[in-house]
PDB file of C-alpha atoms and ligand atoms in Angstrom:
ATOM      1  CA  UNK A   1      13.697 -14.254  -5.951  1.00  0.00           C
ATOM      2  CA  UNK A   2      10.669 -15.586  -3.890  1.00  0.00           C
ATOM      3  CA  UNK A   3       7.166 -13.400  -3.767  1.00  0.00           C
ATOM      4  CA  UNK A   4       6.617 -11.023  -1.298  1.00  0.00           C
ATOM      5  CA  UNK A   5       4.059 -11.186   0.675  1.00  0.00           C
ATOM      6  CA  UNK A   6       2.361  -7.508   1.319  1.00  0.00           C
ATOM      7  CA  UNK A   7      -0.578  -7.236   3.660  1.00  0.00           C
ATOM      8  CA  UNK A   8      -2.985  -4.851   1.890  1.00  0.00           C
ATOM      9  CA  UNK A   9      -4.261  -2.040   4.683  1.00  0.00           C
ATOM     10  CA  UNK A  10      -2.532  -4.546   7.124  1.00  0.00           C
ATOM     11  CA  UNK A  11      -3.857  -8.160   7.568  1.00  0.00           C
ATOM     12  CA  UNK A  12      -7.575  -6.264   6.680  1.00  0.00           C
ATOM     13  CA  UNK A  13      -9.589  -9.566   6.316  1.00  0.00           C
ATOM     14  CA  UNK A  14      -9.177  -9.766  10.052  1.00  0.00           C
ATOM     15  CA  UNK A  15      -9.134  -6.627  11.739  1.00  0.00           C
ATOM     16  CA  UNK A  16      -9.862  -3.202  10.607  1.00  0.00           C
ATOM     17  CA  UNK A  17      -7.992  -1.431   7.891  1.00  0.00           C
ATOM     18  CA  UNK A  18      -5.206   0.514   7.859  1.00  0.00           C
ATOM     19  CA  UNK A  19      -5.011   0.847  11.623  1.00  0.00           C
ATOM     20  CA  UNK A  20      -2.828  -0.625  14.130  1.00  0.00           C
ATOM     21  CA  UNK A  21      -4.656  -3.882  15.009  1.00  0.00           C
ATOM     22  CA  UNK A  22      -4.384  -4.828  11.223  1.00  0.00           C
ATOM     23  CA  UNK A  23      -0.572  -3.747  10.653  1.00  0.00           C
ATOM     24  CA  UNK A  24      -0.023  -5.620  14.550  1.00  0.00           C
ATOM     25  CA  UNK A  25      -1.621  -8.917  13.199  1.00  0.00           C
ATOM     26  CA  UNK A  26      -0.055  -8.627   9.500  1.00  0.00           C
ATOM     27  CA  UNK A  27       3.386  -8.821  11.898  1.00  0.00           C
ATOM     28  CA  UNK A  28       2.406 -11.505  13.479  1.00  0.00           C
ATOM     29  CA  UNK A  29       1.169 -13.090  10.429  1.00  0.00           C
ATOM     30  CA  UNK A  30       5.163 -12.793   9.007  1.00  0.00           C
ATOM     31  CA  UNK A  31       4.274 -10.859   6.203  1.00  0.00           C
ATOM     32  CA  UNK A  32       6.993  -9.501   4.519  1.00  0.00           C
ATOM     33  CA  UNK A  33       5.241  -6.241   4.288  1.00  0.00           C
ATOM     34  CA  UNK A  34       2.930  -3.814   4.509  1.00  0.00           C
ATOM     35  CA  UNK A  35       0.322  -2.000   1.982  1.00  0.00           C
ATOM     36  CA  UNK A  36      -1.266   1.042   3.645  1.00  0.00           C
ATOM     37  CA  UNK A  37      -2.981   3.824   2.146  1.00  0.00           C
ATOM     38  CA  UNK A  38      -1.764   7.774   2.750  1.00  0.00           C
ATOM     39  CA  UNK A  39      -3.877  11.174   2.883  1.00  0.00           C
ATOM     40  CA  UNK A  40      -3.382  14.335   3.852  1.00  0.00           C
ATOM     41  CA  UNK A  41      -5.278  16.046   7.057  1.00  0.00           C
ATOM     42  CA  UNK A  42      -5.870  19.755   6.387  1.00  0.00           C
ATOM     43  CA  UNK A  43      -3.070  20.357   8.537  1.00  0.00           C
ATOM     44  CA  UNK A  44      -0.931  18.760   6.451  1.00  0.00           C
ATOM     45  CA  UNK A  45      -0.265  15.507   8.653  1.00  0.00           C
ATOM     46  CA  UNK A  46      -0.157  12.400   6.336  1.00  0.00           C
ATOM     47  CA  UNK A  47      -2.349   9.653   7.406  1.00  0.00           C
ATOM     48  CA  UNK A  48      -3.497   6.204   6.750  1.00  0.00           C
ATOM     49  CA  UNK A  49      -6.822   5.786   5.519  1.00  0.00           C
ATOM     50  CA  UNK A  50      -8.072   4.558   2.509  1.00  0.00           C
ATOM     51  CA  UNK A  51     -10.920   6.759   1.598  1.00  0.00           C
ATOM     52  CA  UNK A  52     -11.117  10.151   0.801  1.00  0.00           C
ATOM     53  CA  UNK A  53     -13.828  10.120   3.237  1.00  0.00           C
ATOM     54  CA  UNK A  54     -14.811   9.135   6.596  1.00  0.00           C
ATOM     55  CA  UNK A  55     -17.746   7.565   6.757  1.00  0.00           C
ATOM     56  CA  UNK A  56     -17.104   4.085   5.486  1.00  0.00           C
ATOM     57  CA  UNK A  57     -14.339   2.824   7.924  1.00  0.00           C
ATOM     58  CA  UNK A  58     -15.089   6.109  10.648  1.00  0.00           C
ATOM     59  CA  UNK A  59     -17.617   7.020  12.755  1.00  0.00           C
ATOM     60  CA  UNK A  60     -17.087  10.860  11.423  1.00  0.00           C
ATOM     61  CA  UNK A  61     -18.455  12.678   8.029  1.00  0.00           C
ATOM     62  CA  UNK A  62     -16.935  14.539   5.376  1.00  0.00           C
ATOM     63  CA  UNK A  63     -13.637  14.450   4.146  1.00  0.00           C
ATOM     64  CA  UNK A  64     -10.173  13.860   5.370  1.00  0.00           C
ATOM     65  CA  UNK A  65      -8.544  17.264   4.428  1.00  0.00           C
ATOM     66  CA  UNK A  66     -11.459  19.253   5.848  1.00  0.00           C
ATOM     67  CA  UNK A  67     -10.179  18.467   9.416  1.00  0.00           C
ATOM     68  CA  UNK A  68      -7.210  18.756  11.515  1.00  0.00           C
ATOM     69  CA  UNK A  69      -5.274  15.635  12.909  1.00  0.00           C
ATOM     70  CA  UNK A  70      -5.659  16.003  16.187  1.00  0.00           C
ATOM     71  CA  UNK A  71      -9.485  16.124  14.817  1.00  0.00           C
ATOM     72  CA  UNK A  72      -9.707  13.278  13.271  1.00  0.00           C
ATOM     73  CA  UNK A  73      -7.393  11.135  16.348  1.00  0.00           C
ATOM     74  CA  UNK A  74     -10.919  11.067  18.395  1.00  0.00           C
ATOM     75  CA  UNK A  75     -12.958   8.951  15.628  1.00  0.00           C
ATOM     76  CA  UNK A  76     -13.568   5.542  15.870  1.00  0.00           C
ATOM     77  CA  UNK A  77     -12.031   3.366  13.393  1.00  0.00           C
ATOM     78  CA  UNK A  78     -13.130   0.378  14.424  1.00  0.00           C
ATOM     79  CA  UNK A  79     -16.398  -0.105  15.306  1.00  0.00           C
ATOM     80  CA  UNK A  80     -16.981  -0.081  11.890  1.00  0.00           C
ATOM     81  CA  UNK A  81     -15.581  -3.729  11.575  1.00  0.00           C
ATOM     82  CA  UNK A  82     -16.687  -5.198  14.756  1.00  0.00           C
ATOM     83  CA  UNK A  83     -17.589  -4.055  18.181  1.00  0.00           C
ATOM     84  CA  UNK A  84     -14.372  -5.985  19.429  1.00  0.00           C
ATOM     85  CA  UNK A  85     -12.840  -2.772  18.006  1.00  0.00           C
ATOM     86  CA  UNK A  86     -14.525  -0.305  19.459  1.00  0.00           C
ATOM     87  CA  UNK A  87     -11.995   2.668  20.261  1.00  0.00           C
ATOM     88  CA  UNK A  88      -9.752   1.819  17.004  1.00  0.00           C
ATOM     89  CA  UNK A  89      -8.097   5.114  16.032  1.00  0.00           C
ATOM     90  CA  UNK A  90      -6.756   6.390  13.327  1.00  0.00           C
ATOM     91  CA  UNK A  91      -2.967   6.774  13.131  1.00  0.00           C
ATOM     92  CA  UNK A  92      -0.552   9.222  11.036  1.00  0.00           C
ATOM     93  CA  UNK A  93       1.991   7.939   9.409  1.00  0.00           C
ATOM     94  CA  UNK A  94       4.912   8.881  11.286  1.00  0.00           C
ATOM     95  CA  UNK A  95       3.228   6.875  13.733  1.00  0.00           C
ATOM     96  CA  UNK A  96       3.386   3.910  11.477  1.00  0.00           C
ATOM     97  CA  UNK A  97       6.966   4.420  10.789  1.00  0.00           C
ATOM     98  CA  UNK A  98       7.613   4.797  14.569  1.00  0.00           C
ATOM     99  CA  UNK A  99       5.997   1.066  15.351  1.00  0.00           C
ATOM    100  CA  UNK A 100       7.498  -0.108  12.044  1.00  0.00           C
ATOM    101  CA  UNK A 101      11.120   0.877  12.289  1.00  0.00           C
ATOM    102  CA  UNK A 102      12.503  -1.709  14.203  1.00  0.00           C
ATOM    103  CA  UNK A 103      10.913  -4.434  12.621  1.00  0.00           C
ATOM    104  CA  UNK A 104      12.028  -6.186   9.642  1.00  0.00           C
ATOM    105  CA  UNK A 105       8.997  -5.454   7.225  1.00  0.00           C
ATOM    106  CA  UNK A 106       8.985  -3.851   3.823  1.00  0.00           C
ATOM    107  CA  UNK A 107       6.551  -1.020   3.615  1.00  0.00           C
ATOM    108  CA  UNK A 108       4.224   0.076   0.641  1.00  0.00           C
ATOM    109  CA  UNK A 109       2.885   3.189   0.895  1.00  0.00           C
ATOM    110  CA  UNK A 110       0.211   4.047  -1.427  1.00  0.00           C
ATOM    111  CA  UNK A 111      -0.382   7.556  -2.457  1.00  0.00           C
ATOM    112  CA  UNK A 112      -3.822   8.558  -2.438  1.00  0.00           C
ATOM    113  CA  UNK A 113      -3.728  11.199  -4.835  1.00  0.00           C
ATOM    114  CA  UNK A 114      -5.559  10.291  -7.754  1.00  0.00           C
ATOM    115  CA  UNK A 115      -8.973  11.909  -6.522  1.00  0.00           C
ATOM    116  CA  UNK A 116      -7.518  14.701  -4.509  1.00  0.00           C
ATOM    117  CA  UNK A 117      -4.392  16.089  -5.463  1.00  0.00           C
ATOM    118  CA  UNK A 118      -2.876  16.989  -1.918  1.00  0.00           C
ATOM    119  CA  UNK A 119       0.049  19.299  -2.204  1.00  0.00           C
ATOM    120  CA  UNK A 120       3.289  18.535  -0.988  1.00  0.00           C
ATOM    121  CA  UNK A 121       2.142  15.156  -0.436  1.00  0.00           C
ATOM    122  CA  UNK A 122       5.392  13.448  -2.203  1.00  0.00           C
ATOM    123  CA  UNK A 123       7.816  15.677  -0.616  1.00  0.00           C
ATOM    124  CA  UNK A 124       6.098  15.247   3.180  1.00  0.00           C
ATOM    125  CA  UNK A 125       6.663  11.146   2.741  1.00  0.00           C
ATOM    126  CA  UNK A 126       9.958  11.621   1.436  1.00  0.00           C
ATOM    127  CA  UNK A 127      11.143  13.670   4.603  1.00  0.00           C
ATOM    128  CA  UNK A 128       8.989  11.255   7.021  1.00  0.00           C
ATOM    129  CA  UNK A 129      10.669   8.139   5.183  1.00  0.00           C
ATOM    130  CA  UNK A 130      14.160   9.795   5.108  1.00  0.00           C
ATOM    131  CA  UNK A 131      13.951  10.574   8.904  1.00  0.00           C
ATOM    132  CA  UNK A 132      12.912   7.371   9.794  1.00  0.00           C
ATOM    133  CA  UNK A 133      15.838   5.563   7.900  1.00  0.00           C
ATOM    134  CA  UNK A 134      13.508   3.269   6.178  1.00  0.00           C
ATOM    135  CA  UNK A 135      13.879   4.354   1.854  1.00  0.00           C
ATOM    136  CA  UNK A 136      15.827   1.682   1.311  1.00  0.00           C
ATOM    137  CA  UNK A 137      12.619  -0.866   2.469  1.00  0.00           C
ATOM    138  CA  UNK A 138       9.742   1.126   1.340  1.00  0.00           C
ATOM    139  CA  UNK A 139       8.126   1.154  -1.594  1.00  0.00           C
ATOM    140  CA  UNK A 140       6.105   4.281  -2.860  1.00  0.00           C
ATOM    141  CA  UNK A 141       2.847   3.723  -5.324  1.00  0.00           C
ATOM    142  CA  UNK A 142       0.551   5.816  -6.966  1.00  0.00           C
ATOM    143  CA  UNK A 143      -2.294   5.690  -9.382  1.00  0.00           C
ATOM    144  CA  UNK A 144      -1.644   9.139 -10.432  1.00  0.00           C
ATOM    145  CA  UNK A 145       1.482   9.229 -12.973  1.00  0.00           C
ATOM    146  CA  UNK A 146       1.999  12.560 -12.343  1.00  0.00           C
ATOM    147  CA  UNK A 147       2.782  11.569  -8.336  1.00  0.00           C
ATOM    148  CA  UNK A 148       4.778   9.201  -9.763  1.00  0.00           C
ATOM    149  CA  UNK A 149       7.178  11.499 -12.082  1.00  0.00           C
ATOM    150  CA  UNK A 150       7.357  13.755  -9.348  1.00  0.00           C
ATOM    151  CA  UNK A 151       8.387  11.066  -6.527  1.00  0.00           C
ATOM    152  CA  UNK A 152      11.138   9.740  -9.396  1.00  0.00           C
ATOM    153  CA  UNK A 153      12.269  13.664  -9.726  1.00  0.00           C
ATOM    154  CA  UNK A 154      12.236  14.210  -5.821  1.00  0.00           C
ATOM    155  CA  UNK A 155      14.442  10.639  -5.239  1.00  0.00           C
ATOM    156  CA  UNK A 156      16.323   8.898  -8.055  1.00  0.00           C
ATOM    157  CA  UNK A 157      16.844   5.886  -6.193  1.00  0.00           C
ATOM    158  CA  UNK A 158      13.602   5.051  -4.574  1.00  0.00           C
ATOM    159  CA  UNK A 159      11.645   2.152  -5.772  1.00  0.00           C
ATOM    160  CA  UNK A 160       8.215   3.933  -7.304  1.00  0.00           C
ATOM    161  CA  UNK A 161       6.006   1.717  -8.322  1.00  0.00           C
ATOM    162  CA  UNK A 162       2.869   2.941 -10.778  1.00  0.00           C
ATOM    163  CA  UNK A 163      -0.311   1.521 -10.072  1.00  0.00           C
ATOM    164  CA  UNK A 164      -3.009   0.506 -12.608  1.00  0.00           C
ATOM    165  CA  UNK A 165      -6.182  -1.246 -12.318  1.00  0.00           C
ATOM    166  CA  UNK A 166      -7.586  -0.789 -16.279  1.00  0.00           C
ATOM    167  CA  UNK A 167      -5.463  -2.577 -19.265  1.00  0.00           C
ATOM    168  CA  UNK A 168      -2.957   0.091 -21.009  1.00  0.00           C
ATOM    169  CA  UNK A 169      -1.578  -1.358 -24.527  1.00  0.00           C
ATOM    170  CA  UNK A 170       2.079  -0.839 -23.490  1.00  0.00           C
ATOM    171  CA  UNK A 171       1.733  -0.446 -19.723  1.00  0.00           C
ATOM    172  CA  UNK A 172       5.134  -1.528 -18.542  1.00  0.00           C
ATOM    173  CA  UNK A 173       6.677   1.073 -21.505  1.00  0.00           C
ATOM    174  CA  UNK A 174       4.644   3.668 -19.972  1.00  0.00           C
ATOM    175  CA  UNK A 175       5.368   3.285 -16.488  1.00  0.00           C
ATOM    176  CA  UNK A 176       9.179   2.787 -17.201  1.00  0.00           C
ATOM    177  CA  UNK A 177       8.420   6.534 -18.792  1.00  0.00           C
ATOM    178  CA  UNK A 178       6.892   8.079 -15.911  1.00  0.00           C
ATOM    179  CA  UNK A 179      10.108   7.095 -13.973  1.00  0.00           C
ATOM    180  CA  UNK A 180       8.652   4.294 -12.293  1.00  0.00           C
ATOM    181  CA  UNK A 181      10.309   1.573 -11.335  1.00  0.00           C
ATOM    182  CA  UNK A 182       7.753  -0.905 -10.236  1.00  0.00           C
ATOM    183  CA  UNK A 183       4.425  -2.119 -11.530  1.00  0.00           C
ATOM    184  CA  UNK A 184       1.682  -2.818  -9.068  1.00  0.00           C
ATOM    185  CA  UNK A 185      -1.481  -4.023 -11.219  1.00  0.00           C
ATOM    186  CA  UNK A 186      -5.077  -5.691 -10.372  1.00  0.00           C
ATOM    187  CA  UNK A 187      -5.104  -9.539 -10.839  1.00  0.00           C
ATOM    188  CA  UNK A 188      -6.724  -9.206 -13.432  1.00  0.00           C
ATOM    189  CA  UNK A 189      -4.174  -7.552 -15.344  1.00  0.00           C
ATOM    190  CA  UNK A 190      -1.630 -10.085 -15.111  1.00  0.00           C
ATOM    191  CA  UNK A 191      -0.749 -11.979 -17.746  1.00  0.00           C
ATOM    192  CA  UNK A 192       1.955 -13.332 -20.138  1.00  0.00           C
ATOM    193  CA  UNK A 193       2.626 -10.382 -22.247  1.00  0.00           C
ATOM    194  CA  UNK A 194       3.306  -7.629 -19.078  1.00  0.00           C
ATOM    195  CA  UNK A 195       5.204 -10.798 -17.009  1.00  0.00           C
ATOM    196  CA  UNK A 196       7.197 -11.051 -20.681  1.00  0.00           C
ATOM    197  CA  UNK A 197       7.972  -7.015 -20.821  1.00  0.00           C
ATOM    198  CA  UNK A 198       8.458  -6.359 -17.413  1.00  0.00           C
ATOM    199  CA  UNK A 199      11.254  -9.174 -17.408  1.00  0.00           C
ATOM    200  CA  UNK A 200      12.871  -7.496 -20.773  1.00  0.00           C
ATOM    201  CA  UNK A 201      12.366  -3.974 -18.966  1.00  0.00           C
ATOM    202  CA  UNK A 202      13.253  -5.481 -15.761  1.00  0.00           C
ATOM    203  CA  UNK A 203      10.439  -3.813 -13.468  1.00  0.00           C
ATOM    204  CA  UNK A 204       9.054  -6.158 -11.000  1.00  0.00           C
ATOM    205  CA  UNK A 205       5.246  -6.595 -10.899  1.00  0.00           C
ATOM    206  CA  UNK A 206       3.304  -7.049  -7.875  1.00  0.00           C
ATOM    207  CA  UNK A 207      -0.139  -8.054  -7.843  1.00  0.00           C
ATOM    208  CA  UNK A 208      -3.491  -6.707  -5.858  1.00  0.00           C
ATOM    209  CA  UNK A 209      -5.834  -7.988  -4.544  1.00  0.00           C
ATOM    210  CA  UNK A 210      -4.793 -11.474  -4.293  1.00  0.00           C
ATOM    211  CA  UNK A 211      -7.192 -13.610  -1.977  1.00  0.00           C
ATOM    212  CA  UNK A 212      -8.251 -16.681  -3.551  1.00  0.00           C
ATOM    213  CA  UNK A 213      -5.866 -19.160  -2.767  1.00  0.00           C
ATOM    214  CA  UNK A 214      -5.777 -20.205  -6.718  1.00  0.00           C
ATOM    215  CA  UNK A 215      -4.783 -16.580  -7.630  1.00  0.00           C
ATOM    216  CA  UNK A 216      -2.270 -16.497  -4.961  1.00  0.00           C
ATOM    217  CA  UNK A 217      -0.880 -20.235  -6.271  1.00  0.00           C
ATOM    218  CA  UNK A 218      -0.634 -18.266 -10.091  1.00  0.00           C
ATOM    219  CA  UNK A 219       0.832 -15.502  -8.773  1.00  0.00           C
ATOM    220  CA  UNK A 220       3.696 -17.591  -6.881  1.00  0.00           C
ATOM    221  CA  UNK A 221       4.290 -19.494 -10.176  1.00  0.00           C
ATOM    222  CA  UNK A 222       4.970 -17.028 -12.248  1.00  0.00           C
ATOM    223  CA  UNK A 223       7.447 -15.250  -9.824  1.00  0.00           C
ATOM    224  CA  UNK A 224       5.648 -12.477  -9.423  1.00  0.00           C
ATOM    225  CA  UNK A 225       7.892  -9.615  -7.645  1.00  0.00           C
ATOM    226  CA  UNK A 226       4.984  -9.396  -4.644  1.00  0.00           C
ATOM    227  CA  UNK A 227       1.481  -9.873  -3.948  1.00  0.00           C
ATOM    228  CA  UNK A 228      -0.682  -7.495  -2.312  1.00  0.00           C
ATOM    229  CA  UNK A 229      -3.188  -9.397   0.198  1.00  0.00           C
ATOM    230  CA  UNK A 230      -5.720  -9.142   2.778  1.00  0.00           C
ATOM    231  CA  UNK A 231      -4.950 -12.383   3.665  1.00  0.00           C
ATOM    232  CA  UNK A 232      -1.467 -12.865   4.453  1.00  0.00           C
ATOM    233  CA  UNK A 233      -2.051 -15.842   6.740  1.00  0.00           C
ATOM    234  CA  UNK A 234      -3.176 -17.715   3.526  1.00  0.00           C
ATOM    235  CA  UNK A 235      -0.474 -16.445   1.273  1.00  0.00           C
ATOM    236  CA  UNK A 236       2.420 -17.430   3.855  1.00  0.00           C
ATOM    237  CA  UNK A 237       1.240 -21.052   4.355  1.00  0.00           C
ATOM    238  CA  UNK A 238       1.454 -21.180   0.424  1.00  0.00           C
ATOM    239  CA  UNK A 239       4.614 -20.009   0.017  1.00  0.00           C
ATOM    240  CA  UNK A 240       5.555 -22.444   2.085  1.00  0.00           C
ATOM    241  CA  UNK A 241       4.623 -24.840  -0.294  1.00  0.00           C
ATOM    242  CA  UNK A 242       7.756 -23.313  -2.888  1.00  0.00           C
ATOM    243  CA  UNK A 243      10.388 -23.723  -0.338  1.00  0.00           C
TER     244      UNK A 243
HETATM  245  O1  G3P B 301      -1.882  -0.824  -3.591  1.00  0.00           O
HETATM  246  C1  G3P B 301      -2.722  -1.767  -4.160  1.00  0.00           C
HETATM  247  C2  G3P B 301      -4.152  -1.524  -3.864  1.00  0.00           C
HETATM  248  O2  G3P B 301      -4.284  -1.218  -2.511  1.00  0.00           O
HETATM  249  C3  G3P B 301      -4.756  -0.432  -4.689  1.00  0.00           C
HETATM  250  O3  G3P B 301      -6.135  -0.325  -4.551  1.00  0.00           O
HETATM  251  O4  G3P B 301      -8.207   0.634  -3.675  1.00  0.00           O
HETATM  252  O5  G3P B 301      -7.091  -1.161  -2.399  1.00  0.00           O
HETATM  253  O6  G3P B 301      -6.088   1.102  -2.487  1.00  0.00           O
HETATM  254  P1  G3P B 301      -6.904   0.073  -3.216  1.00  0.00           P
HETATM  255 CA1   CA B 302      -4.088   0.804  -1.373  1.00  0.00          CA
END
């Protein structure tokens, strides 16, 4: 099966992250997907933004579940990145899966619960992803394992995938016991002995942050499941090279 080709927070090398320019160009980049990051607004409204935080990637302060949605829609997500995108917002993500659903892109929607643990989060992407007809294309990820037990007892069918940026002696063993189904793990995490027991325990890997052309290259040699990139343009043209 060829890689997959995930934008991470949309095509983010070249527009700002996790908003709609970025997911726009990813498109337009023929990804095969996209990575984007999901909190929770203190009215309960999950949204796409990386940080717990606003300041980095907002013009506002404080955190993301100390305001309302309709709040945080007047920020500027943009400017941040370059005065081109000025007037940026940020979007939920029903609105994601309303711009998404009649496109032919694989989603990966990353749980950002393991600083915050937002309640309900799980069961408010289920419904969202349920409504919107797209389980069968999305892929849910979490660094927390206890997100990712509970997405595996909420839905026995959707592709979980645990994610893990420090080494674990038998990572693929544990993840397969948390329910996961998937393994998304930093570069530099990937090498012979989790490609050898994720084959035997048949859970596909995918790979983040690939960038460098050379780690994308490994990464399509070894068959890796997907990579996670914030430069899909790049990871496309080498693909191309495996046809
Ligand atoms: O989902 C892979 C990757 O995005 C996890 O790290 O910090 O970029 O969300 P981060
Ligand atoms: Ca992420």
């Amino acid at each position: 099966m060829e890689t997959k080709i995930f934008a991470h927070r949309g095509a983010s090398k070249y527009a700002p992250e996790n908003t709609m320019p970025a997911f726009e160009l990813a498109y337009e980049m023929e990804a095969d997907g996209i990575e984007t990051d999901v909190q929770l607004t203190k009215d309960g409204v999950p949204i796409l933004i990386h940080d717990e935080t606003l300041e980095r990637t907002t013009n506002g302060v404080g955190f993301v579940k100390d305001y309302e949605f309709h709040e945080l829609q007047k920020l500027d997500a943009g400017a941040y990145f370059s005065s081109r995108y000025t007037g940026t917002r940020l979007i939920s993500l029903e609105e994601f899966l309303e711009w998404v659903t009649d496109k032919p892109l694989y989603l990966n929607l990353e749980l950002k619960n393991n600083k915050i643990n937002y309640k309900g989060l799980e069961e408010k992407v289920l419904q969202l992803i349920r409504a919107y007809k797209v389980e069968h294309r999305t892929i849910i990820s979490s660094f927390n394992s206890e997100s990712v037990k509970k997405m595996r007892e909420l839905d026995a069918n959707l592709d979980v995938a645990y994610l893990r940026s420090k080494k674990h002696e038998a990572l693929t063993s544990y993840a397969k016991s948390l329910g996961a189904s998937s393994l998304h793990i930093k570069h530099t995490l990937l090498n012979q002995q989790v490609l050898y027991s994720s084959e035997v325990m048949n859970m596909p890997i995918r790979v983040y942050t690939v960038n460098r052309s050379a780690n994308i290259l490994q990464c399509l040699r070894k068959k890796c499941a997907g990579i996670i990139t914030d430069v899909p343009d790049r990871a496309v043209k080498l693909r191309h090279r495996f046809e």
